[in-house]
PDB file of C-alpha atoms in Angstrom:
ATOM      1  CA  MET A 680     -46.869  16.976 105.068  1.00 40.00           C
ATOM      2  CA  ARG A 681     -47.208  13.382 104.175  1.00 39.00           C
ATOM      3  CA  THR A 682     -45.258  12.143 100.829  1.00 41.00           C
ATOM      4  CA  LYS A 683     -47.257  11.087  97.921  1.00 39.00           C
ATOM      5  CA  LEU A 684     -44.992   7.217  98.900  1.00 37.00           C
ATOM      6  CA  GLN A 685     -46.379   7.376 102.074  1.00 39.00           C
ATOM      7  CA  LEU A 686     -50.191   8.268 101.183  1.00 33.00           C
ATOM      8  CA  ALA A 687     -50.336   5.255  98.255  1.00 38.00           C
ATOM      9  CA  ALA A 688     -48.917   3.254 101.087  1.00 36.00           C
ATOM     10  CA  LEU A 689     -51.340   4.252 103.458  1.00 32.00           C
ATOM     11  CA  MET A 690     -54.101   3.561 101.320  1.00 33.00           C
ATOM     12  CA  ALA A 691     -52.941   0.050 100.380  1.00 37.00           C
ATOM     13  CA  LEU A 692     -52.886  -0.780 103.924  1.00 33.00           C
ATOM     14  CA  ALA A 693     -56.597   0.694 104.018  1.00 33.00           C
ATOM     15  CA  ALA A 694     -57.627  -1.858 101.131  1.00 38.00           C
ATOM     16  CA  GLY A 695     -56.364  -4.738 102.906  1.00 40.00           C
ATOM     17  CA  ALA A 696     -58.285  -3.956 106.216  1.00 37.00           C
ATOM     18  CA  VAL A 697     -61.127  -3.392 104.536  1.00 39.00           C
ATOM     19  CA  SER A 698     -60.930  -6.770 101.699  1.00 42.00           C
ATOM     20  CA  GLY A 699     -58.374  -9.398 103.434  1.00 49.00           C
ATOM     21  CA  VAL A 700     -56.548  -9.401 100.300  1.00 50.00           C
ATOM     22  CA  GLY A 701     -54.734  -6.752  98.186  1.00 47.00           C
ATOM     23  CA  ALA A 702     -52.984  -7.988  94.983  1.00 51.00           C
ATOM     24  CA  ALA A 703     -52.163 -11.878  94.250  1.00 55.00           C
ATOM     25  CA  PRO A 704     -48.946 -12.438  95.921  1.00 59.00           C
ATOM     26  CA  ALA A 705     -45.814 -13.266  93.398  1.00 60.00           C
ATOM     27  CA  GLN A 706     -45.651 -16.409  91.232  1.00 63.00           C
ATOM     28  CA  GLU A 707     -43.098 -17.901  93.272  1.00 62.00           C
ATOM     29  CA  THR A 708     -45.371 -17.845  96.569  1.00 77.00           C
ATOM     30  CA  PHE A 709     -47.522 -20.738  94.807  1.00 81.00           C
ATOM     31  CA  ALA A 710     -45.043 -23.565  94.843  1.00 67.00           C
ATOM     32  CA  GLY A 711     -47.129 -25.224  98.138  1.00 65.00           C
ATOM     33  CA  ARG A 712     -47.645 -29.247  98.032  1.00 74.00           C
ATOM     34  CA  THR A 713     -49.704 -28.622 101.375  1.00 81.00           C
ATOM     35  CA  GLN A 714     -53.221 -29.521 101.341  1.00 91.00           C
ATOM     36  CA  ASN A 715     -55.283 -27.163 102.831  1.00 96.00           C
ATOM     37  CA  PRO A 716     -57.600 -29.685 105.312  1.00 97.00           C
ATOM     38  CA  TRP A 717     -60.436 -27.346 105.132  1.00 98.00           C
ATOM     39  CA  PHE A 718     -61.039 -26.994 101.240  1.00 97.00           C
ATOM     40  CA  PRO A 719     -57.879 -30.541 100.035  1.00 96.00           C
ATOM     41  CA  LEU A 720     -57.639 -30.498  96.200  1.00 95.00           C
ATOM     42  CA  VAL A 721     -56.347 -33.843  95.951  1.00 95.00           C
ATOM     43  CA  PRO A 722     -56.782 -35.172  91.843  1.00 96.00           C
ATOM     44  CA  GLY A 723     -58.954 -37.408  90.815  1.00 97.00           C
ATOM     45  CA  THR A 724     -61.746 -36.532  94.210  1.00 98.00           C
ATOM     46  CA  ARG A 725     -65.149 -36.267  93.400  1.00 98.00           C
ATOM     47  CA  PHE A 726     -67.699 -34.630  95.129  1.00 98.00           C
ATOM     48  CA  VAL A 727     -72.064 -35.296  95.094  1.00 98.00           C
ATOM     49  CA  TYR A 728     -74.349 -32.543  96.392  1.00 98.00           C
ATOM     50  CA  GLN A 729     -78.230 -32.722  96.448  1.00 98.00           C
ATOM     51  CA  GLY A 730     -80.640 -30.465  97.310  1.00 98.00           C
ATOM     52  CA  MET A 731     -83.490 -27.881  95.648  1.00 97.00           C
ATOM     53  CA  LYS A 732     -82.396 -24.657  93.801  1.00 94.00           C
ATOM     54  CA  ASP A 733     -85.437 -22.388  93.367  1.00 90.00           C
ATOM     55  CA  GLY A 734     -87.483 -25.025  93.897  1.00 92.00           C
ATOM     56  CA  GLU A 735     -86.290 -27.678  91.612  1.00 96.00           C
ATOM     57  CA  ALA A 736     -84.077 -30.851  92.692  1.00 98.00           C
ATOM     58  CA  ALA A 737     -80.488 -30.035  92.113  1.00 98.00           C
ATOM     59  CA  ARG A 738     -77.733 -32.164  91.894  1.00 98.00           C
ATOM     60  CA  ASP A 739     -74.293 -30.744  91.915  1.00 98.00           C
ATOM     61  CA  VAL A 740     -70.995 -33.025  90.820  1.00 98.00           C
ATOM     62  CA  VAL A 741     -67.748 -31.443  91.685  1.00 98.00           C
ATOM     63  CA  THR A 742     -64.534 -33.032  90.377  1.00 98.00           C
ATOM     64  CA  VAL A 743     -61.120 -32.093  90.846  1.00 98.00           C
ATOM     65  CA  THR A 744     -59.539 -32.917  87.881  1.00 97.00           C
ATOM     66  CA  HIS A 745     -55.514 -33.736  86.772  1.00 97.00           C
ATOM     67  CA  ARG A 746     -56.036 -30.415  84.478  1.00 97.00           C
ATOM     68  CA  THR A 747     -53.847 -27.267  85.368  1.00 96.00           C
ATOM     69  CA  LYS A 748     -54.383 -23.419  83.849  1.00 96.00           C
ATOM     70  CA  VAL A 749     -51.514 -21.477  84.345  1.00 95.00           C
ATOM     71  CA  ILE A 750     -53.154 -17.606  85.029  1.00 96.00           C
ATOM     72  CA  GLU A 751     -50.686 -14.585  86.065  1.00 94.00           C
ATOM     73  CA  GLY A 752     -47.183 -17.347  85.897  1.00 93.00           C
ATOM     74  CA  VAL A 753     -49.143 -19.668  88.706  1.00 94.00           C
ATOM     75  CA  ARG A 754     -50.367 -22.739  88.167  1.00 94.00           C
ATOM     76  CA  CYS A 755     -53.635 -23.601  89.083  1.00 95.00           C
ATOM     77  CA  THR A 756     -55.955 -27.301  89.546  1.00 96.00           C
ATOM     78  CA  VAL A 757     -59.383 -26.950  87.537  1.00 98.00           C
ATOM     79  CA  VAL A 758     -61.935 -27.905  89.073  1.00 98.00           C
ATOM     80  CA  HIS A 759     -64.978 -28.404  87.515  1.00 98.00           C
ATOM     81  CA  ASP A 760     -68.756 -28.216  88.121  1.00 98.00           C
ATOM     82  CA  GLU A 761     -71.993 -29.573  87.185  1.00 98.00           C
ATOM     83  CA  LEU A 762     -75.248 -28.346  88.370  1.00 98.00           C
ATOM     84  CA  TYR A 763     -78.401 -30.468  87.340  1.00 98.00           C
ATOM     85  CA  LEU A 764     -81.607 -29.047  87.577  1.00 97.00           C
ATOM     86  CA  ALA A 765     -84.656 -31.006  87.945  1.00 96.00           C
ATOM     87  CA  GLY A 766     -82.654 -33.830  85.856  1.00 96.00           C
ATOM     88  CA  ARG A 767     -80.780 -31.344  83.463  1.00 97.00           C
ATOM     89  CA  LEU A 768     -77.589 -30.207  82.970  1.00 98.00           C
ATOM     90  CA  ALA A 769     -78.488 -26.443  83.399  1.00 97.00           C
ATOM     91  CA  GLU A 770     -74.897 -24.536  84.349  1.00 98.00           C
ATOM     92  CA  ARG A 771     -70.871 -26.141  84.161  1.00 98.00           C
ATOM     93  CA  THR A 772     -68.109 -24.008  85.494  1.00 98.00           C
ATOM     94  CA  ASP A 773     -64.195 -24.466  85.652  1.00 98.00           C
ATOM     95  CA  ASP A 774     -62.633 -22.720  88.653  1.00 98.00           C
ATOM     96  CA  TRP A 775     -59.049 -21.903  88.938  1.00 98.00           C
ATOM     97  CA  TYR A 776     -57.386 -23.126  92.491  1.00 97.00           C
ATOM     98  CA  ALA A 777     -53.839 -22.551  93.644  1.00 95.00           C
ATOM     99  CA  ARG A 778     -52.323 -23.282  97.035  1.00 94.00           C
ATOM    100  CA  LYS A 779     -49.313 -21.490  99.065  1.00 92.00           C
ATOM    101  CA  PRO A 780     -47.073 -22.831 100.813  1.00 91.00           C
ATOM    102  CA  ASP A 781     -49.072 -22.570 104.096  1.00 90.00           C
ATOM    103  CA  GLY A 782     -52.069 -24.146 102.726  1.00 91.00           C
ATOM    104  CA  SER A 783     -53.910 -21.307 101.807  1.00 94.00           C
ATOM    105  CA  VAL A 784     -55.992 -21.698  98.989  1.00 96.00           C
ATOM    106  CA  TRP A 785     -56.552 -18.036  96.177  1.00 96.00           C
ATOM    107  CA  TYR A 786     -58.760 -18.462  93.673  1.00 97.00           C
ATOM    108  CA  PHE A 787     -57.987 -17.279  90.340  1.00 97.00           C
ATOM    109  CA  GLY A 788     -60.778 -16.979  88.955  1.00 97.00           C
ATOM    110  CA  GLU A 789     -63.645 -19.221  86.713  1.00 98.00           C
ATOM    111  CA  ALA A 790     -65.304 -20.372  83.089  1.00 98.00           C
ATOM    112  CA  THR A 791     -68.976 -20.555  83.730  1.00 97.00           C
ATOM    113  CA  ALA A 792     -72.011 -21.308  81.622  1.00 98.00           C
ATOM    114  CA  GLU A 793     -75.254 -21.396  81.963  1.00 97.00           C
ATOM    115  CA  LEU A 794     -77.379 -24.242  79.582  1.00 97.00           C
ATOM    116  CA  ASP A 795     -81.078 -23.814  78.253  1.00 96.00           C
ATOM    117  CA  ARG A 796     -83.170 -27.359  78.325  1.00 93.00           C
ATOM    118  CA  ARG A 797     -81.829 -27.610  74.922  1.00 93.00           C
ATOM    119  CA  GLY A 798     -78.220 -27.156  76.180  1.00 94.00           C
ATOM    120  CA  ARG A 799     -77.175 -24.167  74.396  1.00 96.00           C
ATOM    121  CA  VAL A 800     -75.669 -21.722  76.738  1.00 97.00           C
ATOM    122  CA  THR A 801     -77.129 -18.499  77.231  1.00 98.00           C
ATOM    123  CA  THR A 802     -75.380 -16.522  79.132  1.00 97.00           C
ATOM    124  CA  THR A 803     -71.404 -17.092  80.162  1.00 96.00           C
ATOM    125  CA  GLU A 804     -71.848 -14.152  82.787  1.00 92.00           C
ATOM    126  CA  GLY A 805     -69.690 -14.585  86.355  1.00 92.00           C
ATOM    127  CA  SER A 806     -66.650 -15.892  84.013  1.00 96.00           C
ATOM    128  CA  TRP A 807     -63.686 -13.704  85.117  1.00 97.00           C
ATOM    129  CA  GLN A 808     -59.890 -14.552  85.316  1.00 97.00           C
ATOM    130  CA  ALA A 809     -56.692 -12.987  87.315  1.00 96.00           C
ATOM    131  CA  GLY A 810     -54.633 -10.162  85.320  1.00 95.00           C
ATOM    132  CA  ALA A 811     -57.799  -9.673  82.937  1.00 96.00           C
ATOM    133  CA  ASP A 812     -59.569  -6.328  83.116  1.00 94.00           C
ATOM    134  CA  GLY A 813     -58.049  -5.606  86.011  1.00 94.00           C
ATOM    135  CA  ALA A 814     -59.343  -9.073  88.157  1.00 96.00           C
ATOM    136  CA  LEU A 815     -57.499  -9.632  90.960  1.00 96.00           C
ATOM    137  CA  ALA A 816     -57.373 -13.582  92.600  1.00 96.00           C
ATOM    138  CA  GLY A 817     -58.484 -13.565  96.489  1.00 96.00           C
ATOM    139  CA  VAL A 818     -58.249 -15.882  99.503  1.00 96.00           C
ATOM    140  CA  TYR A 819     -60.952 -19.154  99.129  1.00 97.00           C
ATOM    141  CA  MET A 820     -59.378 -20.595 102.388  1.00 97.00           C
ATOM    142  CA  PRO A 821     -57.006 -19.458 104.935  1.00 96.00           C
ATOM    143  CA  ALA A 822     -54.208 -21.721 106.262  1.00 94.00           C
ATOM    144  CA  ARG A 823     -55.197 -21.017 109.859  1.00 95.00           C
ATOM    145  CA  PRO A 824     -59.145 -19.623 109.964  1.00 97.00           C
ATOM    146  CA  LYS A 825     -59.899 -17.612 112.727  1.00 97.00           C
ATOM    147  CA  VAL A 826     -63.357 -16.504 114.059  1.00 98.00           C
ATOM    148  CA  GLY A 827     -63.886 -13.326 112.189  1.00 97.00           C
ATOM    149  CA  LEU A 828     -61.783 -12.755 109.876  1.00 96.00           C
ATOM    150  CA  THR A 829     -63.241 -11.682 106.449  1.00 97.00           C
ATOM    151  CA  PHE A 830     -61.852 -12.032 103.357  1.00 97.00           C
ATOM    152  CA  ARG A 831     -61.962 -10.928  99.573  1.00 96.00           C
ATOM    153  CA  GLN A 832     -62.535 -14.226  97.129  1.00 96.00           C
ATOM    154  CA  GLU A 833     -63.209 -12.674  94.122  1.00 96.00           C
ATOM    155  CA  TYR A 834     -62.351  -8.970  92.466  1.00 95.00           C
ATOM    156  CA  TRP A 835     -63.834  -7.926  89.094  1.00 95.00           C
ATOM    157  CA  ARG A 836     -65.289  -4.156  89.680  1.00 94.00           C
ATOM    158  CA  GLY A 837     -69.090  -4.999  88.974  1.00 93.00           C
ATOM    159  CA  HIS A 838     -69.052  -8.563  87.783  1.00 93.00           C
ATOM    160  CA  ALA A 839     -66.894 -10.583  90.596  1.00 93.00           C
ATOM    161  CA  GLU A 840     -67.136  -9.108  94.290  1.00 95.00           C
ATOM    162  CA  ASP A 841     -67.807 -11.927  96.716  1.00 96.00           C
ATOM    163  CA  HIS A 842     -66.559 -11.929 100.411  1.00 97.00           C
ATOM    164  CA  PHE A 843     -66.874 -14.239 103.637  1.00 98.00           C
ATOM    165  CA  ARG A 844     -66.634 -14.439 106.636  1.00 98.00           C
ATOM    166  CA  VAL A 845     -65.402 -16.931 109.150  1.00 98.00           C
ATOM    167  CA  VAL A 846     -68.283 -17.241 111.492  1.00 98.00           C
ATOM    168  CA  SER A 847     -67.677 -20.462 114.049  1.00 98.00           C
ATOM    169  CA  LEU A 848     -65.243 -23.181 114.033  1.00 98.00           C
ATOM    170  CA  ASP A 849     -67.666 -25.162 116.326  1.00 98.00           C
ATOM    171  CA  ALA A 850     -70.526 -25.814 114.168  1.00 98.00           C
ATOM    172  CA  THR A 851     -72.595 -28.702 113.997  1.00 98.00           C
ATOM    173  CA  VAL A 852     -73.346 -30.004 110.540  1.00 97.00           C
ATOM    174  CA  LYS A 853     -74.497 -32.888 109.519  1.00 98.00           C
ATOM    175  CA  VAL A 854     -75.384 -34.243 106.168  1.00 98.00           C
ATOM    176  CA  PRO A 855     -75.747 -37.599 104.484  1.00 98.00           C
ATOM    177  CA  TYR A 856     -71.882 -38.085 103.725  1.00 98.00           C
ATOM    178  CA  THR A 857     -70.711 -37.043 107.181  1.00 98.00           C
ATOM    179  CA  SER A 858     -71.428 -35.763 110.419  1.00 98.00           C
ATOM    180  CA  SER A 859     -69.461 -32.849 112.860  1.00 98.00           C
ATOM    181  CA  GLN A 860     -69.485 -31.100 116.244  1.00 97.00           C
ATOM    182  CA  HIS A 861     -66.336 -28.899 114.811  1.00 98.00           C
ATOM    183  CA  GLY A 862     -67.733 -27.646 111.166  1.00 98.00           C
ATOM    184  CA  LEU A 863     -66.283 -24.400 109.749  1.00 98.00           C
ATOM    185  CA  LEU A 864     -69.198 -21.878 109.238  1.00 98.00           C
ATOM    186  CA  THR A 865     -68.456 -18.775 107.059  1.00 98.00           C
ATOM    187  CA  THR A 866     -71.308 -16.227 105.647  1.00 98.00           C
ATOM    188  CA  GLU A 867     -71.151 -14.994 102.225  1.00 98.00           C
ATOM    189  CA  TRP A 868     -72.108 -12.303 100.611  1.00 97.00           C
ATOM    190  CA  SER A 869     -71.604  -9.892  97.652  1.00 96.00           C
ATOM    191  CA  PRO A 870     -72.484  -6.145  97.231  1.00 96.00           C
ATOM    192  CA  LEU A 871     -73.582  -6.913  93.692  1.00 95.00           C
ATOM    193  CA  GLU A 872     -76.419  -8.782  95.860  1.00 94.00           C
ATOM    194  CA  PRO A 873     -76.919  -6.910  98.956  1.00 93.00           C
ATOM    195  CA  GLY A 874     -79.788  -8.650  99.733  1.00 94.00           C
ATOM    196  CA  VAL A 875     -77.635 -12.392  99.563  1.00 97.00           C
ATOM    197  CA  VAL A 876     -76.515 -14.216 102.210  1.00 97.00           C
ATOM    198  CA  ASP A 877     -75.066 -17.325 102.000  1.00 97.00           C
ATOM    199  CA  HIS A 878     -73.937 -20.149 104.308  1.00 98.00           C
ATOM    200  CA  LYS A 879     -71.461 -22.405 103.737  1.00 98.00           C
ATOM    201  CA  LEU A 880     -70.197 -25.681 105.863  1.00 98.00           C
ATOM    202  CA  TYR A 881     -66.636 -27.023 105.562  1.00 98.00           C
ATOM    203  CA  VAL A 882     -65.437 -30.308 107.757  1.00 98.00           C
ATOM    204  CA  ARG A 883     -61.977 -30.552 108.366  1.00 97.00           C
ATOM    205  CA  GLY A 884     -60.640 -33.425 106.361  1.00 96.00           C
ATOM    206  CA  VAL A 885     -63.385 -33.526 103.918  1.00 98.00           C
ATOM    207  CA  GLY A 886     -64.043 -30.019 102.848  1.00 98.00           C
ATOM    208  CA  LEU A 887     -67.281 -28.332 101.744  1.00 98.00           C
ATOM    209  CA  VAL A 888     -70.134 -30.143 103.352  1.00 98.00           C
ATOM    210  CA  LYS A 889     -73.579 -27.990 103.232  1.00 98.00           C
ATOM    211  CA  GLU A 890     -74.053 -24.497 101.019  1.00 98.00           C
ATOM    212  CA  GLU A 891     -77.926 -22.739 102.024  1.00 97.00           C
ATOM    213  CA  THR A 892     -78.787 -19.449 101.022  1.00 97.00           C
ATOM    214  CA  VAL A 893     -80.330 -18.281 103.747  1.00 96.00           C
ATOM    215  CA  LYS A 894     -81.658 -14.433 102.750  1.00 96.00           C
ATOM    216  CA  GLY A 895     -82.245 -13.760  99.152  1.00 94.00           C
ATOM    217  CA  GLY A 896     -82.997 -16.830  97.754  1.00 90.00           C
ATOM    218  CA  GLN A 897     -83.973 -20.678  97.615  1.00 91.00           C
ATOM    219  CA  GLU A 898     -80.742 -23.031  97.318  1.00 95.00           C
ATOM    220  CA  ARG A 899     -79.999 -25.887  99.738  1.00 97.00           C
ATOM    221  CA  VAL A 900     -77.210 -27.994  98.873  1.00 98.00           C
ATOM    222  CA  GLU A 901     -75.552 -31.166 100.831  1.00 98.00           C
ATOM    223  CA  LEU A 902     -72.729 -33.488 100.557  1.00 98.00           C
ATOM    224  CA  VAL A 903     -74.212 -37.381  99.860  1.00 98.00           C
ATOM    225  CA  SER A 904     -71.180 -38.911  98.447  1.00 98.00           C
ATOM    226  CA  VAL A 905     -67.418 -38.076  97.795  1.00 98.00           C
ATOM    227  CA  ARG A 906     -65.132 -40.743  94.979  1.00 97.00           C
ATOM    228  CA  ARG A 907     -61.414 -40.553  95.511  1.00 93.00           C
ATOM    229  CA  GLY A 908     -58.978 -41.538  93.330  1.00 80.00           C
TER     230      GLY A 908
END
């Protein structure tokens, strides 16, 4: 008969096989300075995306800030995101990322708010932080993506449960800012929204260049400019 310790170990292994991650690794493993070429986090870089969301013109401005936030003893980079719909600020978010020495990028949560036409906050649903209320950090971008690998990006039960799978390392992509025949294509989904599937395309040395909802929604944005420094 298996001991309780053996059973616990087997359950942990099974959870890791399904999700791609378990609990966040110890804080001392997050001392890396190696940039992930598929998702570089260079402070001062500003990305601008344009497209459509739910029938409205969308402009998404994403800035890798010089600010940091310590979460569970890990110093995370703060990435600020402002989404404009039909010219008005509709959503603002601070995302928190940290890198391991191998270059893999982990996601430690977000503080997000949706705004009405007067600039008042209508909801902060979707906000979460690793270590609070059972929430766990997840892998946002592996150091060496391989086709077929699946990861859990985030976990706060009932609120944040995004997953993604690496679909291709040779995807053709062309957006206003750049083009490539060797793009990284991922498919992203959440058990909280079973009818929604997103595709994301990344270009090595740049990062995310295109995001599109391919099932269950109407959203498509493409990278139009990058400003560094």
